Amino acid sequence: MLVAIDGPVGAGKSTVARAVAAHLGFTYLDTGAMYRCVALARVQDESADRTRPVEELAIDFEGTRVFLDDMDATDVIRTPAVSQRASEVATDPAVRENLVERQRALTQRGDWVAEGRDIGTVVRPDAELKVFLTASDEERAGRRAAQTGRTLEEELADLRERDERDRTREASPLRQADDAVLVDTTGLSFDEVVTRIAQLVDDVRGPATTPKDAGT
Ligand code: DC
């Protein structure tokens, strides 16, 4: 089974997807980390004066860590320089094509919660459950401001600019799939969001797997 979770910056996708996966015993796939690894490779290539094509890059997940060609890249891919670069490489159709192919292959077997921008629309339109996770601009900016220490206004301006770029880019723009369930997390607690998605999964899987039927 595949649960696809897409949505804009700051909607809480990664923390929610991670918790939903842990709750269900599914494997979590962070597709943004893959774009970030390609961005890191571009930064590395610039200082080494070489260019490695995307298909030659080894990107592997081990538990909560991500590796780029045997180097633990988990922390360095979160730096502002790599984040900025990631949003640029994500507009490159050749990069998208290669990573989408890897994401399809990875999620072909087993149970997954995959999170990104285009899982339900492009990577796996056949996902059993598609969630489009969002929240008001102010709430998303407020959450980021709490993490970064920047002002709400700065975060709001930044977020609206990134949203605009994500929604208007030519290659796989961010949009809600027609059959995705919209989950607006504005005013909801983290636990309420995870419970809501777990409920949606139960609805899809049918009553046989709900706790009240277990062991009967
Ligand atoms: O979710 P994130 O911030 O880690 O994503 C990093 C970048 O990759 C961001 O600019 C959006 C882009 N991305 C994408 O275009 N498609 C995905 N499926 C996941 C991320």
mmCIF file of C-alpha atoms and ligand atoms in Angstrom:
data_model
loop_
_atom_site.group_PDB
_atom_site.id
_atom_site.type_symbol
_atom_site.label_atom_id
_atom_site.label_comp_id
_atom_site.label_asym_id
_atom_site.label_seq_id
_atom_site.Cartn_x
_atom_site.Cartn_y
_atom_site.Cartn_z
ATOM 1 C CA MET A 1 0.000 0.000 0.000
ATOM 2 C CA LEU A 2 1.122 3.536 -0.708
ATOM 3 C CA VAL A 3 0.052 6.677 1.127
ATOM 4 C CA ALA A 4 1.032 9.807 -0.830
ATOM 5 C CA ILE A 5 1.395 13.050 1.108
ATOM 6 C CA ASP A 6 1.894 16.212 -0.932
ATOM 7 C CA GLY A 7 1.605 19.868 -0.072
ATOM 8 C CA PRO A 8 3.329 23.243 0.075
ATOM 9 C CA VAL A 9 6.324 24.357 2.150
ATOM 10 C CA GLY A 10 5.715 24.457 5.901
ATOM 11 C CA ALA A 11 2.545 22.350 5.945
ATOM 12 C CA GLY A 12 4.321 19.886 8.255
ATOM 13 C CA LYS A 13 4.583 17.123 5.647
ATOM 14 C CA SER A 14 7.798 15.515 6.849
ATOM 15 C CA THR A 15 7.010 15.332 10.560
ATOM 16 C CA VAL A 16 3.459 14.179 9.826
ATOM 17 C CA ALA A 17 4.517 11.624 7.174
ATOM 18 C CA ARG A 18 7.226 10.237 9.463
ATOM 19 C CA ALA A 19 4.757 9.847 12.349
ATOM 20 C CA VAL A 20 2.063 8.291 10.135
ATOM 21 C CA ALA A 21 4.617 5.790 8.789
ATOM 22 C CA ALA A 22 5.766 4.877 12.321
ATOM 23 C CA HIS A 23 2.144 4.527 13.458
ATOM 24 C CA LEU A 24 1.262 2.172 10.602
ATOM 25 C CA GLY A 25 4.584 0.301 10.454
ATOM 26 C CA PHE A 26 5.119 1.552 6.871
ATOM 27 C CA THR A 27 8.407 2.770 5.395
ATOM 28 C CA TYR A 28 8.806 6.532 5.067
ATOM 29 C CA LEU A 29 10.133 8.030 1.825
ATOM 30 C CA ASP A 30 11.338 11.632 1.876
ATOM 31 C CA THR A 31 11.507 12.542 -1.834
ATOM 32 C CA GLY A 32 12.637 16.098 -1.020
ATOM 33 C CA ALA A 33 15.823 14.581 0.456
ATOM 34 C CA MET A 34 16.555 13.075 -2.971
ATOM 35 C CA TYR A 35 16.305 16.498 -4.672
ATOM 36 C CA ARG A 36 18.462 17.889 -1.894
ATOM 37 C CA CYS A 37 21.110 15.187 -2.512
ATOM 38 C CA VAL A 38 21.272 16.092 -6.197
ATOM 39 C CA ALA A 39 21.684 19.740 -5.156
ATOM 40 C CA LEU A 40 24.524 18.767 -2.805
ATOM 41 C CA ALA A 41 26.200 16.841 -5.631
ATOM 42 C CA ARG A 42 26.009 19.984 -7.821
ATOM 43 C CA VAL A 43 27.634 22.054 -5.071
ATOM 44 C CA GLN A 44 30.374 19.421 -4.620
ATOM 45 C CA ASP A 45 30.931 19.202 -8.388
ATOM 46 C CA GLU A 46 31.436 22.942 -8.657
ATOM 47 C CA SER A 47 34.297 22.937 -6.198
ATOM 48 C CA ALA A 48 35.814 19.797 -7.749
ATOM 49 C CA ASP A 49 35.398 21.144 -11.289
ATOM 50 C CA ARG A 50 33.459 18.151 -12.631
ATOM 51 C CA THR A 51 29.852 17.303 -13.505
ATOM 52 C CA ARG A 52 28.313 13.993 -12.538
ATOM 53 C CA PRO A 53 25.086 13.156 -14.375
ATOM 54 C CA VAL A 54 22.123 12.516 -12.080
ATOM 55 C CA GLU A 55 21.897 8.838 -13.049
ATOM 56 C CA GLU A 56 25.422 8.243 -11.702
ATOM 57 C CA LEU A 57 24.611 9.541 -8.222
ATOM 58 C CA ALA A 58 24.020 6.882 -5.553
ATOM 59 C CA ILE A 59 21.306 8.045 -3.158
ATOM 60 C CA ASP A 60 20.466 5.600 -0.382
ATOM 61 C CA PHE A 61 18.314 5.709 2.735
ATOM 62 C CA GLU A 62 19.336 3.811 5.856
ATOM 63 C CA GLY A 63 16.880 4.282 8.684
ATOM 64 C CA THR A 64 16.632 8.022 9.295
ATOM 65 C CA ARG A 65 19.888 8.798 7.441
ATOM 66 C CA VAL A 66 20.420 9.562 3.772
ATOM 67 C CA PHE A 67 23.670 8.834 1.929
ATOM 68 C CA LEU A 68 25.064 10.415 -1.215
ATOM 69 C CA ASP A 69 27.775 8.197 -2.689
ATOM 70 C CA ASP A 70 28.589 6.681 0.735
ATOM 71 C CA MET A 71 28.751 10.066 2.484
ATOM 72 C CA ASP A 72 26.192 10.693 5.240
ATOM 73 C CA ALA A 73 24.393 13.740 3.793
ATOM 74 C CA THR A 74 21.507 13.895 6.306
ATOM 75 C CA ASP A 75 22.501 17.161 7.957
ATOM 76 C CA VAL A 76 24.324 19.008 5.202
ATOM 77 C CA ILE A 77 21.331 18.773 2.809
ATOM 78 C CA ARG A 78 19.320 20.916 5.268
ATOM 79 C CA THR A 79 21.660 23.922 5.089
ATOM 80 C CA PRO A 80 20.241 27.085 3.434
ATOM 81 C CA ALA A 81 22.710 26.877 0.522
ATOM 82 C CA VAL A 82 21.635 23.343 -0.371
ATOM 83 C CA SER A 83 17.916 24.155 0.182
ATOM 84 C CA GLN A 84 18.141 27.022 -2.260
ATOM 85 C CA ARG A 85 19.981 24.877 -4.770
ATOM 86 C CA ALA A 86 17.406 22.073 -4.353
ATOM 87 C CA SER A 87 14.561 24.294 -5.478
ATOM 88 C CA GLU A 88 16.577 25.052 -8.622
ATOM 89 C CA VAL A 89 17.493 21.445 -9.469
ATOM 90 C CA ALA A 90 13.840 20.489 -8.887
ATOM 91 C CA THR A 91 12.923 22.506 -11.997
ATOM 92 C CA ASP A 92 15.283 20.447 -14.205
ATOM 93 C CA PRO A 93 13.203 17.901 -16.186
ATOM 94 C CA ALA A 94 16.147 15.466 -16.501
ATOM 95 C CA VAL A 95 16.590 15.410 -12.718
ATOM 96 C CA ARG A 96 12.854 14.995 -12.135
ATOM 97 C CA GLU A 97 12.587 12.160 -14.630
ATOM 98 C CA ASN A 98 15.435 10.250 -13.033
ATOM 99 C CA LEU A 99 14.277 10.728 -9.440
ATOM 100 C CA VAL A 100 10.640 9.928 -10.266
ATOM 101 C CA GLU A 101 11.798 6.674 -11.831
ATOM 102 C CA ARG A 102 13.763 5.795 -8.676
ATOM 103 C CA GLN A 103 10.775 6.719 -6.484
ATOM 104 C CA ARG A 104 8.467 4.479 -8.521
ATOM 105 C CA ALA A 105 10.905 1.559 -8.316
ATOM 106 C CA LEU A 106 11.422 2.003 -4.571
ATOM 107 C CA THR A 107 7.704 2.118 -3.712
ATOM 108 C CA GLN A 108 6.716 -0.769 -5.963
ATOM 109 C CA ARG A 109 6.942 -3.319 -3.171
ATOM 110 C CA GLY A 110 5.914 -3.065 0.473
ATOM 111 C CA ASP A 111 3.975 -0.440 2.390
ATOM 112 C CA TRP A 112 5.048 3.187 2.098
ATOM 113 C CA VAL A 113 4.258 6.703 3.179
ATOM 114 C CA ALA A 114 5.869 8.871 0.498
ATOM 115 C CA GLU A 115 6.022 12.614 0.901
ATOM 116 C CA GLY A 116 6.786 15.388 -1.597
ATOM 117 C CA ARG A 117 5.131 17.683 -4.131
ATOM 118 C CA ASP A 118 4.139 15.339 -6.961
ATOM 119 C CA ILE A 119 3.654 11.872 -5.448
ATOM 120 C CA GLY A 120 -0.109 11.688 -6.034
ATOM 121 C CA THR A 121 -0.004 13.519 -9.366
ATOM 122 C CA VAL A 122 3.110 12.192 -11.138
ATOM 123 C CA VAL A 123 5.127 9.597 -9.218
ATOM 124 C CA ARG A 124 2.297 7.275 -8.192
ATOM 125 C CA PRO A 125 -1.126 8.481 -9.395
ATOM 126 C CA ASP A 126 -2.243 4.945 -8.467
ATOM 127 C CA ALA A 127 -1.544 5.503 -4.732
ATOM 128 C CA GLU A 128 -4.270 3.946 -2.585
ATOM 129 C CA LEU A 129 -4.537 7.119 -0.513
ATOM 130 C CA LYS A 130 -3.566 10.651 -1.489
ATOM 131 C CA VAL A 131 -3.443 13.413 1.078
ATOM 132 C CA PHE A 132 -2.875 17.060 0.245
ATOM 133 C CA LEU A 133 -1.620 18.620 3.439
ATOM 134 C CA THR A 134 -1.872 22.355 3.879
ATOM 135 C CA ALA A 135 -2.363 25.163 6.407
ATOM 136 C CA SER A 136 -2.939 28.893 6.211
ATOM 137 C CA ASP A 137 -0.010 31.051 5.050
ATOM 138 C CA GLU A 138 0.189 32.649 8.494
ATOM 139 C CA GLU A 139 0.300 29.314 10.302
ATOM 140 C CA ARG A 140 2.950 27.896 7.991
ATOM 141 C CA ALA A 141 5.061 31.049 8.290
ATOM 142 C CA GLY A 142 4.612 31.065 12.065
ATOM 143 C CA ARG A 143 5.878 27.483 12.362
ATOM 144 C CA ARG A 144 8.934 28.305 10.292
ATOM 145 C CA ALA A 145 9.626 31.501 12.232
ATOM 146 C CA ALA A 146 9.629 29.460 15.452
ATOM 147 C CA GLN A 147 12.321 27.209 13.929
ATOM 148 C CA THR A 148 14.500 29.829 12.253
ATOM 149 C CA GLY A 149 14.220 32.815 14.598
ATOM 150 C CA ARG A 150 13.343 35.107 11.678
ATOM 151 C CA THR A 151 10.282 37.371 11.817
ATOM 152 C CA LEU A 152 6.829 36.260 10.750
ATOM 153 C CA GLU A 153 6.843 38.861 7.959
ATOM 154 C CA GLU A 154 10.165 37.582 6.585
ATOM 155 C CA GLU A 155 8.949 34.005 6.621
ATOM 156 C CA LEU A 156 5.616 34.963 5.059
ATOM 157 C CA ALA A 157 7.287 36.750 2.151
ATOM 158 C CA ASP A 158 9.721 33.866 1.649
ATOM 159 C CA LEU A 159 7.016 31.238 1.745
ATOM 160 C CA ARG A 160 4.743 33.041 -0.720
ATOM 161 C CA GLU A 161 7.649 33.371 -3.134
ATOM 162 C CA ARG A 162 8.493 29.647 -2.867
ATOM 163 C CA ASP A 163 4.805 28.667 -3.181
ATOM 164 C CA GLU A 164 4.525 30.726 -6.324
ATOM 165 C CA ARG A 165 7.640 29.083 -7.814
ATOM 166 C CA ASP A 166 6.434 25.573 -6.885
ATOM 167 C CA ARG A 167 2.954 26.124 -8.323
ATOM 168 C CA THR A 168 3.963 27.819 -11.559
ATOM 169 C CA ARG A 169 7.040 25.835 -12.594
ATOM 170 C CA GLU A 170 6.724 24.015 -15.882
ATOM 171 C CA ALA A 171 7.947 20.574 -14.732
ATOM 172 C CA SER A 172 5.443 18.938 -12.342
ATOM 173 C CA PRO A 173 4.023 22.024 -10.632
ATOM 174 C CA LEU A 174 2.630 21.570 -7.141
ATOM 175 C CA ARG A 175 -1.100 20.925 -7.327
ATOM 176 C CA GLN A 176 -3.670 18.871 -5.481
ATOM 177 C CA ALA A 177 -4.601 15.644 -7.305
ATOM 178 C CA ASP A 178 -8.320 15.503 -8.172
ATOM 179 C CA ASP A 179 -8.777 12.461 -5.935
ATOM 180 C CA ALA A 180 -6.609 13.676 -3.037
ATOM 181 C CA VAL A 181 -8.125 14.324 0.380
ATOM 182 C CA LEU A 182 -7.444 17.879 1.525
ATOM 183 C CA VAL A 183 -6.242 17.995 5.119
ATOM 184 C CA ASP A 184 -6.005 21.575 6.394
ATOM 185 C CA THR A 185 -3.913 21.499 9.564
ATOM 186 C CA THR A 186 -4.671 25.109 10.563
ATOM 187 C CA GLY A 187 -5.603 25.034 14.239
ATOM 188 C CA LEU A 188 -5.123 21.252 14.543
ATOM 189 C CA SER A 189 -2.584 19.701 16.889
ATOM 190 C CA PHE A 190 0.084 17.380 15.516
ATOM 191 C CA ASP A 191 -1.653 14.348 17.079
ATOM 192 C CA GLU A 192 -4.981 15.341 15.553
ATOM 193 C CA VAL A 193 -3.410 15.467 12.096
ATOM 194 C CA VAL A 194 -1.731 12.054 12.472
ATOM 195 C CA THR A 195 -4.965 10.513 13.807
ATOM 196 C CA ARG A 196 -6.964 11.987 10.929
ATOM 197 C CA ILE A 197 -4.614 10.491 8.316
ATOM 198 C CA ALA A 198 -4.490 7.125 10.118
ATOM 199 C CA GLN A 199 -8.308 7.151 9.981
ATOM 200 C CA LEU A 200 -8.234 7.804 6.242
ATOM 201 C CA VAL A 201 -5.867 4.839 5.836
ATOM 202 C CA ASP A 202 -8.256 2.640 7.810
ATOM 203 C CA ASP A 203 -11.143 3.800 5.605
ATOM 204 C CA VAL A 204 -9.184 2.741 2.514
ATOM 205 C CA ARG A 205 -8.022 -0.578 3.957
ATOM 206 C CA GLY A 206 -11.512 -1.541 5.090
ATOM 207 C CA PRO A 207 -12.984 -2.568 8.435
ATOM 208 C CA ALA A 208 -11.002 -5.818 8.733
ATOM 209 C CA THR A 209 -7.937 -3.938 9.921
ATOM 210 C CA THR A 210 -9.569 -1.596 12.417
ATOM 211 C CA PRO A 211 -8.635 -2.274 16.066
ATOM 212 C CA LYS A 212 -12.203 -3.114 17.125
ATOM 213 C CA ASP A 213 -12.133 -6.111 14.774
ATOM 214 C CA ALA A 214 -8.645 -7.245 15.732
ATOM 215 C CA GLY A 215 -8.516 -10.605 17.481
ATOM 216 C CA THR A 216 -12.171 -11.457 16.941
HETATM 217 O O1 DC B 1 10.397 19.001 0.821
HETATM 218 P P1 DC B 1 11.799 19.617 0.729
HETATM 219 O O2 DC B 1 11.859 21.050 1.196
HETATM 220 O O3 DC B 1 12.851 18.779 1.380
HETATM 221 O O4 DC B 1 12.114 19.637 -0.843
HETATM 222 C C1 DC B 1 13.330 20.137 -1.348
HETATM 223 C C2 DC B 1 13.103 20.733 -2.721
HETATM 224 O O5 DC B 1 12.718 19.736 -3.674
HETATM 225 C C3 DC B 1 12.000 21.790 -2.755
HETATM 226 O O6 DC B 1 12.457 22.876 -3.537
HETATM 227 C C4 DC B 1 10.845 21.122 -3.446
HETATM 228 C C5 DC B 1 11.486 20.046 -4.284
HETATM 229 N N1 DC B 1 10.681 18.820 -4.358
HETATM 230 C C6 DC B 1 10.015 18.556 -5.529
HETATM 231 O O7 DC B 1 10.045 19.370 -6.445
HETATM 232 N N2 DC B 1 9.324 17.388 -5.656
HETATM 233 C C7 DC B 1 9.274 16.510 -4.654
HETATM 234 N N3 DC B 1 8.590 15.375 -4.797
HETATM 235 C C8 DC B 1 9.933 16.778 -3.439
HETATM 236 C C9 DC B 1 10.630 17.955 -3.331
#
